[in-house]
Coordinates of C-alpha atoms in Angstrom, one line a residue:
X179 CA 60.5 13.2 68.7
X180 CA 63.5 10.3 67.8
X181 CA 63.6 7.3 69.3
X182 CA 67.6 7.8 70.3
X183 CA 69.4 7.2 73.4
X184 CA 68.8 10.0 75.0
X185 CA 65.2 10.0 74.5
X186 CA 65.0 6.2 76.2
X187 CA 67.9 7.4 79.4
X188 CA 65.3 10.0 79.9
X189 CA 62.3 7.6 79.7
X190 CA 64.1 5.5 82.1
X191 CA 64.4 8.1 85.0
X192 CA 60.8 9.4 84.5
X193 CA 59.1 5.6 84.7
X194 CA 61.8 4.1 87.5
X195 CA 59.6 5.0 90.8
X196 CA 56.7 3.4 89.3
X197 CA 58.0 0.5 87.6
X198 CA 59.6 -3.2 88.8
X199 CA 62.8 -3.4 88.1
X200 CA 62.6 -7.2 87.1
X201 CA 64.8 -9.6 87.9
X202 CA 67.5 -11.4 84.9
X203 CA 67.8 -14.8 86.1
X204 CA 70.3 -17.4 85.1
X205 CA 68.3 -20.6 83.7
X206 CA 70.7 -23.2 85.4
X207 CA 68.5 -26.0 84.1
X208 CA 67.6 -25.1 80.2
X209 CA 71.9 -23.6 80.1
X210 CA 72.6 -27.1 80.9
X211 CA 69.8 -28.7 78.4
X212 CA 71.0 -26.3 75.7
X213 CA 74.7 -25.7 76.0
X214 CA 74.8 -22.0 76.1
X215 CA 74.3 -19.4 79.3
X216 CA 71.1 -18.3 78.9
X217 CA 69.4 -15.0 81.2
X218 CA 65.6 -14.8 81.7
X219 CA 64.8 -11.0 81.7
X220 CA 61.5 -11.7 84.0
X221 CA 59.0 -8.9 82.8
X222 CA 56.4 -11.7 83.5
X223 CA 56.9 -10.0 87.1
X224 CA 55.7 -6.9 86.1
X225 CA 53.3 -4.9 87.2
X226 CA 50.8 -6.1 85.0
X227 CA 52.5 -9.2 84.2
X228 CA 53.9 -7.9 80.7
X229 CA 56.5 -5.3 79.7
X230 CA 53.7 -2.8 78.0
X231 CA 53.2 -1.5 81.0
X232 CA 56.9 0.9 80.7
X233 CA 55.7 2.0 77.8
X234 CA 52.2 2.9 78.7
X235 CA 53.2 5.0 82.0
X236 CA 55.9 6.6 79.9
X237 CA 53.4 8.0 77.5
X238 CA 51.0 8.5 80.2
X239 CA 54.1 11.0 81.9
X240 CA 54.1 13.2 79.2
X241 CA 50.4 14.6 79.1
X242 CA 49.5 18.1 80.2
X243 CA 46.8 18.9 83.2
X244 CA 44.7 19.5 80.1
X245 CA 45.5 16.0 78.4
X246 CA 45.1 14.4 81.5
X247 CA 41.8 15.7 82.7
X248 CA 40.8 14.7 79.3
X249 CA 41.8 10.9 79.7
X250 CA 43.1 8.7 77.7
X251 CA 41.9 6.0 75.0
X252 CA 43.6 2.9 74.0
X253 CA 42.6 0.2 71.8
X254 CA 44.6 -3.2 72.7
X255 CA 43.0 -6.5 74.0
X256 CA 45.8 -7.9 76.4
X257 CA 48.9 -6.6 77.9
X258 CA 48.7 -3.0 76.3
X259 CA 45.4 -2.8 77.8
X260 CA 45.9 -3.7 81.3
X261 CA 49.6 -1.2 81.1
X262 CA 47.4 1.4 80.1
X263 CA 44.3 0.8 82.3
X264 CA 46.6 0.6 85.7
X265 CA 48.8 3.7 84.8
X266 CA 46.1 6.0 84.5
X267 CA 44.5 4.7 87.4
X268 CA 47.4 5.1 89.5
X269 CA 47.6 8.7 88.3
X270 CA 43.9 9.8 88.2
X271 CA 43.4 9.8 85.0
X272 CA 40.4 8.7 83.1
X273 CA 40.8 5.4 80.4
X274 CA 38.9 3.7 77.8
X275 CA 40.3 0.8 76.1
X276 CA 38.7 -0.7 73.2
X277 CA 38.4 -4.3 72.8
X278 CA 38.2 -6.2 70.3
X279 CA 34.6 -8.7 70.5
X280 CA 35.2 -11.8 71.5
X281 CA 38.3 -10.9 74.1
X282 CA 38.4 -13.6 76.7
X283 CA 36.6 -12.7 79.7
X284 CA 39.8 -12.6 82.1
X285 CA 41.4 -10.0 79.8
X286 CA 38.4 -8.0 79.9
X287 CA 38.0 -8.4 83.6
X288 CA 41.6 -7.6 84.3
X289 CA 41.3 -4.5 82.5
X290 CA 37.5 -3.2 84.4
X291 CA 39.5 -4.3 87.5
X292 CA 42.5 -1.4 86.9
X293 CA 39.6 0.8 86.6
X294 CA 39.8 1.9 83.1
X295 CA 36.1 1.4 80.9
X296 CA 36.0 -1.2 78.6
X297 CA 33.9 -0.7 75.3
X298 CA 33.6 -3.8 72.9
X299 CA 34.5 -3.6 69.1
X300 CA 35.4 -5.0 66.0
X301 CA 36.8 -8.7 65.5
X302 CA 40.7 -7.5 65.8
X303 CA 42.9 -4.8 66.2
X304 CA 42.3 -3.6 63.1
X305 CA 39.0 -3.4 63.1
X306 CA 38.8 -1.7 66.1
X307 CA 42.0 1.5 65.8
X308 CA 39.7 3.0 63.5
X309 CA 36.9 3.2 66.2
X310 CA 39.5 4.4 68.6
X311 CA 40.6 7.2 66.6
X312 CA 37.2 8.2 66.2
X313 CA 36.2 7.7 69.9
X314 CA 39.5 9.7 70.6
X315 CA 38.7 12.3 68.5
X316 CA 34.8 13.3 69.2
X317 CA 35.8 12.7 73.3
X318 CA 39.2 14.4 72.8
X319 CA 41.2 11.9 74.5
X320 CA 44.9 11.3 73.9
X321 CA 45.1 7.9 72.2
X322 CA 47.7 5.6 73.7
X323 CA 49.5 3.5 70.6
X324 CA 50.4 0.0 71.4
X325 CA 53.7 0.5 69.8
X326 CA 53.8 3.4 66.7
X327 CA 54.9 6.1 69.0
X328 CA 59.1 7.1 69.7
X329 CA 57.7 7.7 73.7
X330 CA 56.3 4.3 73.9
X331 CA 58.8 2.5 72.1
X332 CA 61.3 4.7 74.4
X333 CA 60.2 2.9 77.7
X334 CA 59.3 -0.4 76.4
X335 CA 63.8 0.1 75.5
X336 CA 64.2 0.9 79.2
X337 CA 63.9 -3.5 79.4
X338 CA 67.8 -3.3 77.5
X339 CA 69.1 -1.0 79.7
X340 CA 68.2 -2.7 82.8
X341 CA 69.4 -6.2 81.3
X342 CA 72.6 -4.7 80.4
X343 CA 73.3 -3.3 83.8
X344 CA 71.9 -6.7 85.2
X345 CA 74.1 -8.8 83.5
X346 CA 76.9 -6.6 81.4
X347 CA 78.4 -9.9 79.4
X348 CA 75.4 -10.6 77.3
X349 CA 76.3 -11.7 73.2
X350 CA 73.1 -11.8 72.4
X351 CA 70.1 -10.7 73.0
X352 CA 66.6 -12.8 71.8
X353 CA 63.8 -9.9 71.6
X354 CA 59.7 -11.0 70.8
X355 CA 58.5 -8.9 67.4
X356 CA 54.9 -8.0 67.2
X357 CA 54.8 -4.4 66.0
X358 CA 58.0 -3.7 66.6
X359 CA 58.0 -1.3 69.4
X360 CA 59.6 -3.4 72.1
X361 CA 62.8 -4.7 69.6
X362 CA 63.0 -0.9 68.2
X363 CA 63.3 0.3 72.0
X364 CA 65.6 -2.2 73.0
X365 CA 68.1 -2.3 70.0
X366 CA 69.1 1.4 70.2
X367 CA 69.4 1.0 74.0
X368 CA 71.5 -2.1 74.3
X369 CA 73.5 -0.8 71.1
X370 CA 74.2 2.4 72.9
X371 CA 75.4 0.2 75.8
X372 CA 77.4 -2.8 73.9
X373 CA 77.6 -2.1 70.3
X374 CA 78.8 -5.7 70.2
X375 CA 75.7 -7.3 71.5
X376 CA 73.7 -8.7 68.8
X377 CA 69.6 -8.6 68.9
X378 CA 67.9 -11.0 67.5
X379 CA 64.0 -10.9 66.7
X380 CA 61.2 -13.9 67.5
X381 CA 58.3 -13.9 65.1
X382 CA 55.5 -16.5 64.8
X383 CA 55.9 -18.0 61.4
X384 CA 52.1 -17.2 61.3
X385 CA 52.1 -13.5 61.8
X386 CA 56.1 -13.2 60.1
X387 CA 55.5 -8.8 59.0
X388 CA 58.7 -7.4 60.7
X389 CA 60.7 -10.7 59.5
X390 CA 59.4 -10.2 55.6
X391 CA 60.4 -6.7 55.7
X392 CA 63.4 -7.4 57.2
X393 CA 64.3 -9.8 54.7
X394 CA 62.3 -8.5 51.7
X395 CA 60.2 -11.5 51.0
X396 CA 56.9 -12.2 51.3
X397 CA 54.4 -12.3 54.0
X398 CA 52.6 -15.3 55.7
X399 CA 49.3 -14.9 57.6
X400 CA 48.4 -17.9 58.4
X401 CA 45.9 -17.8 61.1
X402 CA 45.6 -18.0 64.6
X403 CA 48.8 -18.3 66.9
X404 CA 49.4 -19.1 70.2
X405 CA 51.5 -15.9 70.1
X406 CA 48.9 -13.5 70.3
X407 CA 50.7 -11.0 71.2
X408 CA 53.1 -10.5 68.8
X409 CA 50.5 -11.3 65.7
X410 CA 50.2 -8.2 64.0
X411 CA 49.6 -7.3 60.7
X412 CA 51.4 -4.3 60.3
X413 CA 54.1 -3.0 62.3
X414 CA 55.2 0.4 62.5
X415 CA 57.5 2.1 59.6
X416 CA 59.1 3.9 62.7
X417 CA 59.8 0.6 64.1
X418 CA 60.7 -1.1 60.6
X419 CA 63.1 1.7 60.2
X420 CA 64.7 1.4 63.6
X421 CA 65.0 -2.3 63.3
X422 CA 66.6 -2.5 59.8
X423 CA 69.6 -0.3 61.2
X424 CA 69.7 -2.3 64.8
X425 CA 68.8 -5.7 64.6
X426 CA 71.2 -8.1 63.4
X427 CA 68.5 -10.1 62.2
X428 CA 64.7 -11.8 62.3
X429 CA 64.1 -15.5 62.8
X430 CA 60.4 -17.3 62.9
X431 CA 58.8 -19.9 65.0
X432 CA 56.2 -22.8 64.2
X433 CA 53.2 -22.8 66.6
X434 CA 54.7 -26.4 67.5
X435 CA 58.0 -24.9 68.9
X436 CA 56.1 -22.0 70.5
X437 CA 53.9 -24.4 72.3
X438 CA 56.9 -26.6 73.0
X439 CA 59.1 -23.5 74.3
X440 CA 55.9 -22.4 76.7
X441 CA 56.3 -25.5 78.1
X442 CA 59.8 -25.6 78.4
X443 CA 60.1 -22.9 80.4
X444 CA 57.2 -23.8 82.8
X445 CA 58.6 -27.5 83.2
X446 CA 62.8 -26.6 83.4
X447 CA 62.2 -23.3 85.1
X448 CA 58.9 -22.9 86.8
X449 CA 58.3 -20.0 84.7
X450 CA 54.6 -19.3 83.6
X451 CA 55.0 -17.7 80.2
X452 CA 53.0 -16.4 77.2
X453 CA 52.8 -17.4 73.4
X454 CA 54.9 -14.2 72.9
X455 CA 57.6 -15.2 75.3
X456 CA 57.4 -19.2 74.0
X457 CA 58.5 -17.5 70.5
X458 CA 61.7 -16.3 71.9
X459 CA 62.7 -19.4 73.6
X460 CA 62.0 -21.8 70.3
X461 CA 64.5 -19.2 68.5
X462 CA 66.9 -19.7 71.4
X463 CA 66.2 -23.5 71.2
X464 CA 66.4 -24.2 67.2
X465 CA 70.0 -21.8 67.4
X466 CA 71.4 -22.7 70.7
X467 CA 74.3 -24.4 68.9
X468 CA 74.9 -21.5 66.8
X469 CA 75.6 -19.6 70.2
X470 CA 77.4 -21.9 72.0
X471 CA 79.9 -20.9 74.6
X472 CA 78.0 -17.7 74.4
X473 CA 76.1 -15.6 77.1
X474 CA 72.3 -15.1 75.7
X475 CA 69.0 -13.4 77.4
X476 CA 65.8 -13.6 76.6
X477 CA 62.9 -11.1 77.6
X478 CA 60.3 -13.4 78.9
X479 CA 58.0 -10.4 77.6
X480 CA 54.5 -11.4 79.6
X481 CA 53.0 -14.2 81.6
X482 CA 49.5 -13.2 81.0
X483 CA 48.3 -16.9 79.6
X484 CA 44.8 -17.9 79.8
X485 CA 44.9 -20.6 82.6
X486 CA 42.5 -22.8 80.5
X487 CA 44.9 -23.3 77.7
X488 CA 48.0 -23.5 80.0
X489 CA 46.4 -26.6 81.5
X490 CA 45.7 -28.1 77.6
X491 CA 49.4 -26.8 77.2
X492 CA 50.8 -29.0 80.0
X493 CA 48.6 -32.0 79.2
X494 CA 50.0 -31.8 75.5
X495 CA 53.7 -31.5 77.1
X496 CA 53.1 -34.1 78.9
X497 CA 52.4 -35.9 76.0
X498 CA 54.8 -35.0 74.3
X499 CA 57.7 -36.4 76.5
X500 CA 56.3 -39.8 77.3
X501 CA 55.4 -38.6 80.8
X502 CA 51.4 -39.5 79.5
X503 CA 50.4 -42.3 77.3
X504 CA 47.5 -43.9 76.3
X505 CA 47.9 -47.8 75.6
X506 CA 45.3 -49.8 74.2
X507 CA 44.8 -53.7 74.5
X508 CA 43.2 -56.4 73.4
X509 CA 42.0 -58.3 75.6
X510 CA 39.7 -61.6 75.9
X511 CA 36.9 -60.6 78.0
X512 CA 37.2 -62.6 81.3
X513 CA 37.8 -61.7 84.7
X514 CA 41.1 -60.7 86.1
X515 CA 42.9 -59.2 83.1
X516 CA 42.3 -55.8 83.6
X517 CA 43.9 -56.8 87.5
X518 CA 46.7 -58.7 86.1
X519 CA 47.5 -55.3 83.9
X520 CA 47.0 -53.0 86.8
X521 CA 49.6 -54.9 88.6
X522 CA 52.2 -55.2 85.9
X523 CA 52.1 -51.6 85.3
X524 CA 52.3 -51.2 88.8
X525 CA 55.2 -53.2 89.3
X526 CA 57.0 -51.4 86.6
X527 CA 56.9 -48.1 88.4
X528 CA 54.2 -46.6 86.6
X529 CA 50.8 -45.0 87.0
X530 CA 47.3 -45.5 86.2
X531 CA 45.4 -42.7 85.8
X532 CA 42.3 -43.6 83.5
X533 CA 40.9 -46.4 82.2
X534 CA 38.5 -47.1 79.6
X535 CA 37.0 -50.6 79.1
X536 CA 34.9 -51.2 75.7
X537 CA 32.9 -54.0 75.4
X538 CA 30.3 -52.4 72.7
X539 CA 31.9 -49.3 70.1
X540 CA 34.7 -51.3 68.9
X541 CA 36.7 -54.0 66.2
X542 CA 37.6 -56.6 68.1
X543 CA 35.8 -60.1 68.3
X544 CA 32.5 -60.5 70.6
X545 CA 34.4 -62.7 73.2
X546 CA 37.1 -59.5 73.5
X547 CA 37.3 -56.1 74.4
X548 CA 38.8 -53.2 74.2
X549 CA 40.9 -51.5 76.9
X550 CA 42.8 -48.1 76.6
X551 CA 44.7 -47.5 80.0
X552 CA 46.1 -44.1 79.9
X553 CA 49.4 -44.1 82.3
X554 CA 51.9 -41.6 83.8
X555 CA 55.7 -42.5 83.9
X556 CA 59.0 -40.9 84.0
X557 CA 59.8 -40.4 80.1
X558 CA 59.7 -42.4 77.2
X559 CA 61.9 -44.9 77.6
X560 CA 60.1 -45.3 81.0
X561 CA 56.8 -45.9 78.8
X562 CA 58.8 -49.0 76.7
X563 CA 59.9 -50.3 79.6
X564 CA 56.5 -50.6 80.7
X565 CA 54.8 -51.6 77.3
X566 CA 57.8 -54.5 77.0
X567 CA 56.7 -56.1 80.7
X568 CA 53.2 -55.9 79.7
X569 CA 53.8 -57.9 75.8
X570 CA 56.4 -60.4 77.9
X571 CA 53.2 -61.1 80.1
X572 CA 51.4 -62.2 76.8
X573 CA 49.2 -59.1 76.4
X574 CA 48.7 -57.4 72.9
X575 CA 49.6 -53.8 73.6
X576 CA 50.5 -50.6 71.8
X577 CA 51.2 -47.4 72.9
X578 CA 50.3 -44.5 71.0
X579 CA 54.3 -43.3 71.3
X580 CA 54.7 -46.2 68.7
X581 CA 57.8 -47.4 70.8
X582 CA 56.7 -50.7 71.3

């Protein structure tokens, strides 16, 4: 079976009464920060928080009473999962999904939760396909690819067609690239649409397979990513094929502008987004001049972030932008100088929110201490505003901004 047009038009109208047509937003706030008119194709709001649930359902459609009764077996350990696990509740049928060992909790959880039975294995994805095939064969259970299938690839492409229709005056089009099945989907949908439109790939600079192909250079691996999602190894030839044809081209983020993009679009447009997602936003970000005066969207591809390292995530963000600082003094240890600080900070709009006082693990001179306030203000300038009031009052400050 190809992955064509017709293939993912008839995808579309099988899947529709069972999945969310998501909303494409206008970012008022990041258009304005970047200089371009950017879409948000919301797929956060999906069933299952993540696009991978079109594709799973669409597979799940096309079993036989025999296939179903059989169940299914898919090996994933996040948004695959949970698409697969909810579909084949909803339609009776049974579901195993292998996980890789050591999957967070939640994930695992989330999965039991759609009903489908969760068996633990290997340290990755590839570890554990191997086991799934097995499993799949001895039970005889369908196996449910992630994203090397045309029927699967077909409804994740169902995303482009609704985007199009949403908002017909896209230029371009910012897709997330793990194994390829989401960007091969959408390119020969929106292509078929607006041959005009150009799609653009977001890789992790980490995990960069579809991009090295693309390209014909070299891989990098380099670890973990806060992209999980998209960090594969080895992306389908189907898919490589597809997007070779389709794709205009492949560009990579750093796990610094992923992070930064994440919290972006949480902090401009009160969108909770995954590492996936952040990808595409950093490529928006680093080529927003490129496309200026242009209309761009950008699939926010899943919202399924582990809460603990959103709240890190924010703390760094806030960080990041001055909004947090820690400064530390020196101070001669008498009474009313941690007051007189208090105030002064106070008085200059700002807000304490910890403070440390060291009298014994520290550098300075016995009749001195050390005091690291850690304060919450607008911004940066904000923070050397603060840090100048505090130096004009005779204290010896520095922030760890450096502004001062």
């Amino acid at each position: 079976m190809a992955l064509d047009p017709a293939l993912i038009a008839k995808t579309y109208e099988a899947i529709k009464p069972a999945t969310m047509r998501t909303p494409t937003v206008h970012a008022a706030r990041l258009s304005l920060h970047l200089g371009i008119d950017l879409y948000l194709k919301l797929e956060n709001l999906q069933h299952t928080n993540a696009f991978k649930a079109r594709g799973a359902l669409a597979k799940l459609l096309t079993l036989n009473a025999a296939e179903r009764a059989a169940g299914v077996i898919a090996c994933s350990a996040g948004n695959h999962a949970q698409g697969v696990a909810y579909h084949a509740s909803r339609l009776g049928i049974p579901a195993v999904i292998v996980m890789p060992e050591g999957t967070p909790f939640n994930k695992v959880k989330r999965t039991k939760d759609f009903g489908a039975l969760v068996v633990l294995h290997g340290t990755g994805f590839d570890e554990s396909v191997q086991f799934t095939l097995d499993m799949a064969a001895e039970k005889g259970m369908t196996f449910v690819h992630p994203f090397d299938d045309p029927v699967v690839a077909a409804g994740q492409g169902t995303v482009a067609l609704e985007m199009l229709e949403q908002e017909p005056d896209l230029d371009v089009i910012v897709v997330p690239v793990g194994g390829g099945g989401l960007i091969a989907g959408m390119a020969v949908a929106a292509k078929s649409v607006k041959p005009a439109v150009q799609i653009i790939g977001a890789q992790a600079a980490n995990f960069d397979a579809v991009k090295a192909q693309f390209d014909q250079v070299g891989t990098n691996f380099g670890g973990s990513t806060l992209a999980e999602g998209i960090a594969v190894r080895e992306p389908a030839a189907a898919n490589l094929a597809v997007i070779k044809t389709h794709v205009d081209r492949v560009e990579t983020a750093t796990e610094a502008e992923i992070e930064a993009a994440v919290f972006d679009l949480l902090s401009y447009e009160k969108i909770v987004a995954e590492g996936a997602a952040g990808a595409g936003l950093a490529i928006v970000e680093k080529h927003a001049k490129d496309w200026h005066g242009k209309t761009v969207g950008l699939v926010v591809c899943g919202g399924n972030i582990d809460s603990r390292l959103l709240s890190t995530l924010i703390l760094r963000g806030l960080v990041r932008d001055g909004r947090i600082t820690r400064l530390t003094f020196e101070i001669d240890d008498t009474p009313g100088q941690l007051s007189d600080i208090s105030r002064i900070i106070g008085e200059a709009g700002a807000n304490v929110i910890e403070v440390i006082h060291q009298r014994m693990m520290q550098s300075v001179s016995l009749k001195q201490a050390e005091l690291e306030i850690v304060i919450e203000a607008r911004d940066q300038s904000h923070v050397a505003e603060t840090v100048g009031q505090l130096r004009d009052a005779g204290f010896k400050v520095r922030a760890d901004s450096d502004l001062g």
